[in-house]
CSV table of C-alpha atoms in Angstrom, one decimal:
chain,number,residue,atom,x,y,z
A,17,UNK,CA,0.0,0.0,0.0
A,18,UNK,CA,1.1,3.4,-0.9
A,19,UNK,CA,1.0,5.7,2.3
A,20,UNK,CA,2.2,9.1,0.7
A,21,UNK,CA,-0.4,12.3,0.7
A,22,UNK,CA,-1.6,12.4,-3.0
A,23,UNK,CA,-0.1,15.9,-3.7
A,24,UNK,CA,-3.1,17.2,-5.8
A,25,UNK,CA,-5.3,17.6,-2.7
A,26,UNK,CA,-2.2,19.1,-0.6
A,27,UNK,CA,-1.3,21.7,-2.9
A,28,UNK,CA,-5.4,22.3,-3.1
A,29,UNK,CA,-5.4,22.8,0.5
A,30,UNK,CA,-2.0,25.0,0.9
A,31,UNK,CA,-3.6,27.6,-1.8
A,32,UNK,CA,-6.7,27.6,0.3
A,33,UNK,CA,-4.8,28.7,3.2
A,34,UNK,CA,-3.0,31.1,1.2
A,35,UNK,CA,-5.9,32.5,-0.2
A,36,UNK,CA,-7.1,33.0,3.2
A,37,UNK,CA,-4.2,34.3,4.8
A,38,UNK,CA,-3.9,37.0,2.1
A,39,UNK,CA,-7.7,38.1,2.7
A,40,UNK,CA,-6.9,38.0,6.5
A,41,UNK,CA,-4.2,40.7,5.4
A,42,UNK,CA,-6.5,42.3,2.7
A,43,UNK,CA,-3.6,43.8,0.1
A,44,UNK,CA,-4.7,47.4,1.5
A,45,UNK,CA,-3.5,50.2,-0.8
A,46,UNK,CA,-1.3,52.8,0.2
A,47,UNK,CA,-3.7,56.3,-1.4
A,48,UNK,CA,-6.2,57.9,1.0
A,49,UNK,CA,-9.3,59.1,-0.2
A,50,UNK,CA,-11.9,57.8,-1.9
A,51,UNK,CA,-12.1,55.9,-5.8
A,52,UNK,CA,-14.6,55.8,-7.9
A,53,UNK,CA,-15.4,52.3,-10.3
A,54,UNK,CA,-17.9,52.2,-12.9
A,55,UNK,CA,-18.8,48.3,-13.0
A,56,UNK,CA,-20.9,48.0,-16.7
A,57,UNK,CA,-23.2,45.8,-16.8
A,58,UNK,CA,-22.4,42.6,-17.9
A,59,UNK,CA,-19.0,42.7,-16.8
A,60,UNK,CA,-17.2,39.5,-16.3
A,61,UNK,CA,-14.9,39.1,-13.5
A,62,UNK,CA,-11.9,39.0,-14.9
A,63,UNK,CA,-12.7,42.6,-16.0
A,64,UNK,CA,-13.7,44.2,-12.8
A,65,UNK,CA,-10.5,42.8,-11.4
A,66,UNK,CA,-8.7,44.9,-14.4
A,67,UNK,CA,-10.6,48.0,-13.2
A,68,UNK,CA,-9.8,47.4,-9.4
A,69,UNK,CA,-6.1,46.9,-10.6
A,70,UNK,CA,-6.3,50.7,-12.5
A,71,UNK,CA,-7.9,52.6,-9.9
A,72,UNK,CA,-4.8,50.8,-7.8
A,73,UNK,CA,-7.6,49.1,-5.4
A,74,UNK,CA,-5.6,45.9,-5.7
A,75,UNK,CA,-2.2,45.6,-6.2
A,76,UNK,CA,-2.4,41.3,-7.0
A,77,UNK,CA,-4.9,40.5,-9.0
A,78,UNK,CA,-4.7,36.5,-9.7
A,79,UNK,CA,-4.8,36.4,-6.4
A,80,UNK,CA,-7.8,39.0,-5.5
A,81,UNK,CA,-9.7,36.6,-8.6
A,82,UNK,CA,-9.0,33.3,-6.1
A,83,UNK,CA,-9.7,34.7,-2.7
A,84,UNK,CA,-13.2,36.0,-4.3
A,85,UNK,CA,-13.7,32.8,-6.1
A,86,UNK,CA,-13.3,30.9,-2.8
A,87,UNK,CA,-16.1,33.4,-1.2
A,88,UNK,CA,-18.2,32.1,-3.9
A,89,UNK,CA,-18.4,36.4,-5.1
A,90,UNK,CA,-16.9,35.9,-8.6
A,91,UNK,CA,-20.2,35.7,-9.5
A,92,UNK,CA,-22.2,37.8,-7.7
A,93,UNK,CA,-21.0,41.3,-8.7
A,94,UNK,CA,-23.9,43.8,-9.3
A,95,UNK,CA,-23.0,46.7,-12.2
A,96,UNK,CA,-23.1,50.3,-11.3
A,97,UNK,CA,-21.0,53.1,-9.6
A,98,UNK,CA,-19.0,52.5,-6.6
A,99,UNK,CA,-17.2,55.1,-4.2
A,100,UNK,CA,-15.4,53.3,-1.8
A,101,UNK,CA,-12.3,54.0,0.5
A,102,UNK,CA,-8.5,54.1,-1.7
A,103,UNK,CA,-6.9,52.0,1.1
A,104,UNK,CA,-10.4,49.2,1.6
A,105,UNK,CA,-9.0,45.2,1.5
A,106,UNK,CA,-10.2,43.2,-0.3
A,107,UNK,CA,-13.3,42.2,2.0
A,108,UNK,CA,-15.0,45.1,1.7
A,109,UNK,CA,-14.5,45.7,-1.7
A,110,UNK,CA,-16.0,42.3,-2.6
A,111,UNK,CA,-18.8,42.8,0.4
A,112,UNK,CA,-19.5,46.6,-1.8
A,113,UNK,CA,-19.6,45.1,-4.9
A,114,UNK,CA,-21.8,42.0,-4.3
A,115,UNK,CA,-23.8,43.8,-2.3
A,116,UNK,CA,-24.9,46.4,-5.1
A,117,UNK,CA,-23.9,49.7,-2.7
A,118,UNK,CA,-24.0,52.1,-5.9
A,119,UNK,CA,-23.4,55.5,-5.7
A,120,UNK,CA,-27.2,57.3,-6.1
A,121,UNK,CA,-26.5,60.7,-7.5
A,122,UNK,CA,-29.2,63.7,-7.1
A,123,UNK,CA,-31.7,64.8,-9.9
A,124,UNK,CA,-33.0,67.9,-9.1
A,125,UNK,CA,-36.2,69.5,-11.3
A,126,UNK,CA,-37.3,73.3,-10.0
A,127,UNK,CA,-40.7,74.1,-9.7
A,128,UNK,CA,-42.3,74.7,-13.0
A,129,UNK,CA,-39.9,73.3,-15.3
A,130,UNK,CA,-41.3,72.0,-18.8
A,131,UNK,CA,-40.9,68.9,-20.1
A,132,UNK,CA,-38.2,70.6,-22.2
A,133,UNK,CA,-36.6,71.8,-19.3
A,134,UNK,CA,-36.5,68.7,-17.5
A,135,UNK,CA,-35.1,66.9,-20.5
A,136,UNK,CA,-31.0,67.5,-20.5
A,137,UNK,CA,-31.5,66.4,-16.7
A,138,UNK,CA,-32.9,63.2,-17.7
A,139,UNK,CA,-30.3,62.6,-20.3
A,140,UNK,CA,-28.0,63.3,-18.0
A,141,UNK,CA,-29.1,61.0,-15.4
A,142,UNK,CA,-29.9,58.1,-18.1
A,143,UNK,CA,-27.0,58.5,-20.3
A,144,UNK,CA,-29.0,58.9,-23.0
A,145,UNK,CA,-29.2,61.3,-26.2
A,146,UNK,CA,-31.2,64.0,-25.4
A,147,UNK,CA,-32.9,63.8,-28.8
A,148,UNK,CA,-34.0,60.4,-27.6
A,149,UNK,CA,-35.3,62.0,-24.4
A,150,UNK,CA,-37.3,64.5,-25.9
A,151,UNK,CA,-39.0,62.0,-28.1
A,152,UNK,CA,-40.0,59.6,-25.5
A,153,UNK,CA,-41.5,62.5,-23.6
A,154,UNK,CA,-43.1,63.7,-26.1
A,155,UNK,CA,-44.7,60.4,-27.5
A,156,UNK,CA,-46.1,59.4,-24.0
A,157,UNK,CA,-49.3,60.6,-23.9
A,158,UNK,CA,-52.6,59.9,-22.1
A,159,UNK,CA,-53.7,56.5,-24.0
A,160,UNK,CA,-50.6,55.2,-22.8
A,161,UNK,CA,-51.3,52.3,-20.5
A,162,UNK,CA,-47.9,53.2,-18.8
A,163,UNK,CA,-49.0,56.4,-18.3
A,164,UNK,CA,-52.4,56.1,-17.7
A,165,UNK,CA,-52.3,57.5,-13.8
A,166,UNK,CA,-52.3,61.3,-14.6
A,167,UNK,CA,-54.9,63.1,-16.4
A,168,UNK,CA,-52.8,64.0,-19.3
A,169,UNK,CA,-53.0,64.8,-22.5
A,170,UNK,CA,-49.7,64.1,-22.1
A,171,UNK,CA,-46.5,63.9,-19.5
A,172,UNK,CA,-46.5,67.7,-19.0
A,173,UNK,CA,-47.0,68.9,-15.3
A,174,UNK,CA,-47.3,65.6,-13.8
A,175,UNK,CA,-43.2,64.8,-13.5
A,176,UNK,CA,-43.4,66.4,-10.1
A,177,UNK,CA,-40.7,68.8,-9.4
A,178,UNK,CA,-38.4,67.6,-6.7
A,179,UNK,CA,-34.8,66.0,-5.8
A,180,UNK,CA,-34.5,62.1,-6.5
A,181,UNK,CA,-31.5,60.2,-6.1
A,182,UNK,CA,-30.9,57.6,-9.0
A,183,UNK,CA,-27.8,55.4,-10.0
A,184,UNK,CA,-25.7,56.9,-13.1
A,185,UNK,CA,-27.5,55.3,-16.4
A,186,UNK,CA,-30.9,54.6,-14.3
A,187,UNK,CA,-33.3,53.5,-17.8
A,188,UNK,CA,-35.9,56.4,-18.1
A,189,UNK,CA,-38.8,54.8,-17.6
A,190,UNK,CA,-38.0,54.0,-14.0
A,191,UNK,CA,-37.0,57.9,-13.5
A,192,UNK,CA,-40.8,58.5,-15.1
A,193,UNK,CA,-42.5,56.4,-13.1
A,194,UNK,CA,-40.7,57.9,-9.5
A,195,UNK,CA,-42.0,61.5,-10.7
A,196,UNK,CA,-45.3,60.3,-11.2
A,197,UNK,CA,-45.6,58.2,-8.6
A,198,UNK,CA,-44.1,61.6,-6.3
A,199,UNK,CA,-46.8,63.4,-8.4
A,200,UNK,CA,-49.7,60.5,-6.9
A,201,UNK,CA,-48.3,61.1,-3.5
A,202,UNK,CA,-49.7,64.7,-3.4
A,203,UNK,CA,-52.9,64.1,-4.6
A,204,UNK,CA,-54.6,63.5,-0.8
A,205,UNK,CA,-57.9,62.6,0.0
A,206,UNK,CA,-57.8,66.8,1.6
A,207,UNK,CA,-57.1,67.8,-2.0
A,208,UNK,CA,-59.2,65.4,-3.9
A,209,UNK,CA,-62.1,66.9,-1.6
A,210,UNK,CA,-61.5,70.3,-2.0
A,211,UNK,CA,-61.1,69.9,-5.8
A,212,UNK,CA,-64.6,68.4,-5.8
A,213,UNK,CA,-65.9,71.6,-3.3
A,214,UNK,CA,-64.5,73.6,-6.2
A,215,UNK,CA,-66.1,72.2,-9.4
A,216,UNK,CA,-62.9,71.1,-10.8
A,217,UNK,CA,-61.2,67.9,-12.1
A,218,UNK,CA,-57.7,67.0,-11.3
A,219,UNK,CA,-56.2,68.1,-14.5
A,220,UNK,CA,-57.4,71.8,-14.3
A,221,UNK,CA,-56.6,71.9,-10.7
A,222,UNK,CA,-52.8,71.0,-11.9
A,223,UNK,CA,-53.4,72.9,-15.6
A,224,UNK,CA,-54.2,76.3,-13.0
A,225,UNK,CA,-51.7,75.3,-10.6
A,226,UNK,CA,-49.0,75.4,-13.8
A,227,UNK,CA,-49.8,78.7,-14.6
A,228,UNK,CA,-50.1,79.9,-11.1
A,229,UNK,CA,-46.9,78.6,-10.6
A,230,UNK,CA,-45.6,80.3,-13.8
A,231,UNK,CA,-46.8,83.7,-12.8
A,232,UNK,CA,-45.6,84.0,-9.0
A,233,UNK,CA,-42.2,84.7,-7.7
A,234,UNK,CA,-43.2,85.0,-4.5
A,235,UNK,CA,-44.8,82.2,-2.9
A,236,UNK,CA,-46.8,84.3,-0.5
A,237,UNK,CA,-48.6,86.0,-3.6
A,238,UNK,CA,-49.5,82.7,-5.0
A,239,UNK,CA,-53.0,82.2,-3.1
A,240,UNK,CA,-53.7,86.0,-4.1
A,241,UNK,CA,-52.7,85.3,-8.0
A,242,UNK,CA,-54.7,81.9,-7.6
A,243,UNK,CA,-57.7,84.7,-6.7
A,244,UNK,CA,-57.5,86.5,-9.8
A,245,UNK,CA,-57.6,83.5,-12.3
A,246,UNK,CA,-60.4,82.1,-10.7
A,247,UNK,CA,-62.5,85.8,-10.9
A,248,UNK,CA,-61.7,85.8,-14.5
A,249,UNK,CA,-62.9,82.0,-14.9
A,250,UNK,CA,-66.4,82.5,-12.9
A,251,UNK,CA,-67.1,85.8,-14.5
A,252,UNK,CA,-66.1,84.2,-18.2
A,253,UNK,CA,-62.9,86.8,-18.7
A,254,UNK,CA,-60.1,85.3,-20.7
A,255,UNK,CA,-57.3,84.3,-18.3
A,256,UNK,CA,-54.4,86.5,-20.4
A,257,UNK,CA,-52.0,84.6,-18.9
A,258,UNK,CA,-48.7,85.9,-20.7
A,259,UNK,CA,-46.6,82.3,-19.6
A,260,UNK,CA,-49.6,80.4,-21.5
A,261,UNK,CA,-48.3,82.3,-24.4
A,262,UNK,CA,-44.5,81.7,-24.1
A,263,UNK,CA,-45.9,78.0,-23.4
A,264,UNK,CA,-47.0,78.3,-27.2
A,265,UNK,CA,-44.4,79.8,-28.9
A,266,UNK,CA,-41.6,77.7,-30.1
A,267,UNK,CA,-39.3,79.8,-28.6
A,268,UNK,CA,-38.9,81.6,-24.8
A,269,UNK,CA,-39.1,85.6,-25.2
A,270,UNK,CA,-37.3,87.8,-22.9
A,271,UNK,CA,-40.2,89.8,-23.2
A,272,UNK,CA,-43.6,89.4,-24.8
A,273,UNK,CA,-45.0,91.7,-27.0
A,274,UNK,CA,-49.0,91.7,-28.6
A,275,UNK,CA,-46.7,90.6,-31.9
A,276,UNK,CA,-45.9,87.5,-30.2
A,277,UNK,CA,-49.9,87.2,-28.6
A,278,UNK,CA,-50.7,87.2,-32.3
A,279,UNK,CA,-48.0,84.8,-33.4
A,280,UNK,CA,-49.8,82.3,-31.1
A,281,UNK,CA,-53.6,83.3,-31.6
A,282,UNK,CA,-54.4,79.6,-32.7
A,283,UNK,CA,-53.0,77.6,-30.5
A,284,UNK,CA,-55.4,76.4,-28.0
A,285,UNK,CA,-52.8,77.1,-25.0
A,286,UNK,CA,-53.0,80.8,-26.0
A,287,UNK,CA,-55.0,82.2,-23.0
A,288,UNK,CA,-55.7,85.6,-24.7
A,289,UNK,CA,-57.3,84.1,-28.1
A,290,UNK,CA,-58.6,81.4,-26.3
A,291,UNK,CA,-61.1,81.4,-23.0
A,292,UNK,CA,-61.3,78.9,-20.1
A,293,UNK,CA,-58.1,77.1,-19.1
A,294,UNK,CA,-55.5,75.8,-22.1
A,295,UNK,CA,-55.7,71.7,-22.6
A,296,UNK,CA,-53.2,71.1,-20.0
A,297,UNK,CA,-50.5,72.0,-17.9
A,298,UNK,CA,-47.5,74.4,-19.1
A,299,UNK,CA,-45.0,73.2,-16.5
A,300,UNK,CA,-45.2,71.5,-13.2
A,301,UNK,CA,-46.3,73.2,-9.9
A,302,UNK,CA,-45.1,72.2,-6.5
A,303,UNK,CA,-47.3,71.7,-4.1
A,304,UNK,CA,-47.3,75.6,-3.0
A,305,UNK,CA,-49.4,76.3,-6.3
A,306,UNK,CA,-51.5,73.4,-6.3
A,307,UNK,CA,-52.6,74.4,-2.8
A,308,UNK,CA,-53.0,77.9,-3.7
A,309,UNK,CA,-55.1,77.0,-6.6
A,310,UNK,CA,-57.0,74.8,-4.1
A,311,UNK,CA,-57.4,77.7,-1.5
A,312,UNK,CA,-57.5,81.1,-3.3
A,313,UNK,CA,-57.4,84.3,-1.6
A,314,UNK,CA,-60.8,85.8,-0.5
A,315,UNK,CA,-60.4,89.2,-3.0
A,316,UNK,CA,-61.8,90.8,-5.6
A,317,UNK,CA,-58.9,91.4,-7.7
A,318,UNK,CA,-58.9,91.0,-11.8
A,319,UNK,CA,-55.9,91.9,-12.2
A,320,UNK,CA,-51.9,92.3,-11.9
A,321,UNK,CA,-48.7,93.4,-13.2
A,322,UNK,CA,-45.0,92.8,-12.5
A,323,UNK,CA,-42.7,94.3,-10.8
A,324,UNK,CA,-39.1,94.3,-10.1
A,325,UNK,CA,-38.8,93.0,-7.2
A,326,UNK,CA,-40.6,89.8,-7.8
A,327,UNK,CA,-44.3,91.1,-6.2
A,328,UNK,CA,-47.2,92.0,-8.1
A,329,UNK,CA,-49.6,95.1,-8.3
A,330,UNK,CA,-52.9,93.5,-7.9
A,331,UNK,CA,-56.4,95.8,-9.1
A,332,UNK,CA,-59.9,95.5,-9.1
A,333,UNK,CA,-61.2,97.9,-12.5
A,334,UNK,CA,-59.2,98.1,-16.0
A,335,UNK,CA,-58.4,101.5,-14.9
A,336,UNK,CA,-56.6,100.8,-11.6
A,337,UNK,CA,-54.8,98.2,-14.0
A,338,UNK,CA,-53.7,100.2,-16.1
A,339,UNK,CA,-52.4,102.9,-13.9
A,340,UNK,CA,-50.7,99.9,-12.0
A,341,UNK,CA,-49.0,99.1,-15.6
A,342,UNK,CA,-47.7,102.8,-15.5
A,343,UNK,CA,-46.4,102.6,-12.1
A,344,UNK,CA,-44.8,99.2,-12.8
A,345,UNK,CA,-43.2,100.7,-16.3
A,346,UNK,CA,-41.5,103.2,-14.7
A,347,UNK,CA,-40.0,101.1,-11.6
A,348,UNK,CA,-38.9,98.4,-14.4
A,349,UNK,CA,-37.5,102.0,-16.1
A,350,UNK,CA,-35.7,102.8,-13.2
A,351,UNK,CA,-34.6,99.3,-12.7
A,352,UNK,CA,-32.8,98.8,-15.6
A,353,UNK,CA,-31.2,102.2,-15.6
């Protein structure tokens, strides 16, 4: 009988122990700081050990592939983007990596951004074209069954404007649906009730709310500009809503003129040619505006006008408003001097 140790299963056994003796140790850089990886997904193992090895995380890497194949994590890393310590062993890089802790960057939308607006954020945050952006947004529309939770007729003013925190290259229908479903969160059983008090449906609670919104710079003012739209709508006025117009036009104007009114006189979002609210939304409100538009101001007022400062001169007649105009002219004279 042969009595030797087949040497197979020793030399099995003394890389084992290697293996574990060199996690033990953990092959810690020497850099402070932190490193960023971008793990793509897909990635086999061999090349997240070549990325580790560039960003000088790991300083061995036949070895780092062994001691993770012996945890069983060769196979188990998640893709994404990773900050993690320049000096972390080889433990807690594997236990980051398997355990998918990605770096969640902030996506910030303002209060009554567009569609438009909001589209070189998404790219951003998607890493896609933002000609493909654009179109998506622009194609979904209310008979969308993805879409079919807000009133519509399409996306705008129901991407509700806040700060989300997504992984680099999060696909864009997952960044839609958190904006909507932040958009659902606001619609309370309060609001839905005092939308009913009020006569009107959820779309031209948010459709007012947009231009509300649009129109105030100061968020105190908002209930009060709220007022004056919904005078105008119970007495049949036209709103005149000057954002409704820049809404139409192709283009943003620094300032709008009646030539610019008249450019847009056919489009249904034209709020001077056109009575009642426009078919939807121009941009989307935060919950300030839909409030306001909820709970208007108990006033008279038909009117306002801008003024440098950010606050409005609010009037009752045509001729208080347009002495207010004359008043505001001059302080927007005297501003820009």
């Amino acid at each position: 009988m042969n009595s030797r140790v087949p040497r197979r299963p020793l030399r099995a056994s003394l890389a084992v122990l290697t293996l574990l003796a060199l996690g033990a140790c953990e092959d810690r850089g020497v850099a402070t700081g932190e490193v960023e990886i971008t793990i793509p997904p897909g990635a086999s193992f061999a090349q997240v050990t070549d990325t580790l090895l560039a960003r000088d995380l790991i300083s061995i890497p036949w070895l780092f592939r062994g001691y993770a194949r012996l945890r069983g994590n060769d196979r188990q890393v998640r893709s994404g983007l990773y900050r993690m310590p320049a000096d972390a062993g080889w433990t807690e890089i594997l236990d980051q990596l398997v355990a998918g802790r990605v770096v969640a960057l902030p996506l910030t939308i303002p209060e009554g951004f567009t569609l438009r607006q909001m589209a070189p954020r998404l790219a951003d945050a998607t890493g896609l074209p933002l000609e493909l952006v654009e179109e998506r947004l622009a194609e979904a529309t209310q008979g969308d069954e993805e879409w079919q939770d807000v009133p519509g007729p399409g996306l705008e003013g129901y991407l509700f404007p806040d700060t989300y925190h997504f992984t680099p290259g999060v696909p864009l229908d997952t960044v839609i649906r958190a904006m909507v479903q932040r958009y659902r969160q606001v619609w309370t059983e309060e609001r839905r009730e005092r939308a009913d008090e009020l006569g009107l449906s959820e779309q031209e609670v948010m459709t007012l709310a947009s231009i509300v919104q649009a129109e105030a710079r100061r968020t105190h003012e908002m209930p009060i500009i709220s007022a004056v739209f919904h005078n105008r709508i119970r007495l049949g006025y036209p709103l005149q809503a000057d954002p409704t117009v820049q809404y139409a036009l192709e283009e943003r104007q620094s300032r709008l003129l009646y030539s610019h009114i008249d450019e847009a006189a056919d489009n249904p979002y034209n709020t001077y040619s056109n009575p009642g609210l426009p078919p939807g939304p121009i941009g989307a409100p935060g919950e300030a505006a839909i409030d306001a538009t909820l709970a208007p101001a108990d006033v008279s007022y038909l009117y306002f006008v801008a003024r440098p400062d950010g606050t409005h001169i609010f009037t009752r007649t045509l001729e208080e408003h347009n002495r207010a105009r004359v008043t505001a002219r001059r302080e927007w004279q005297a501003h820009e001097r």
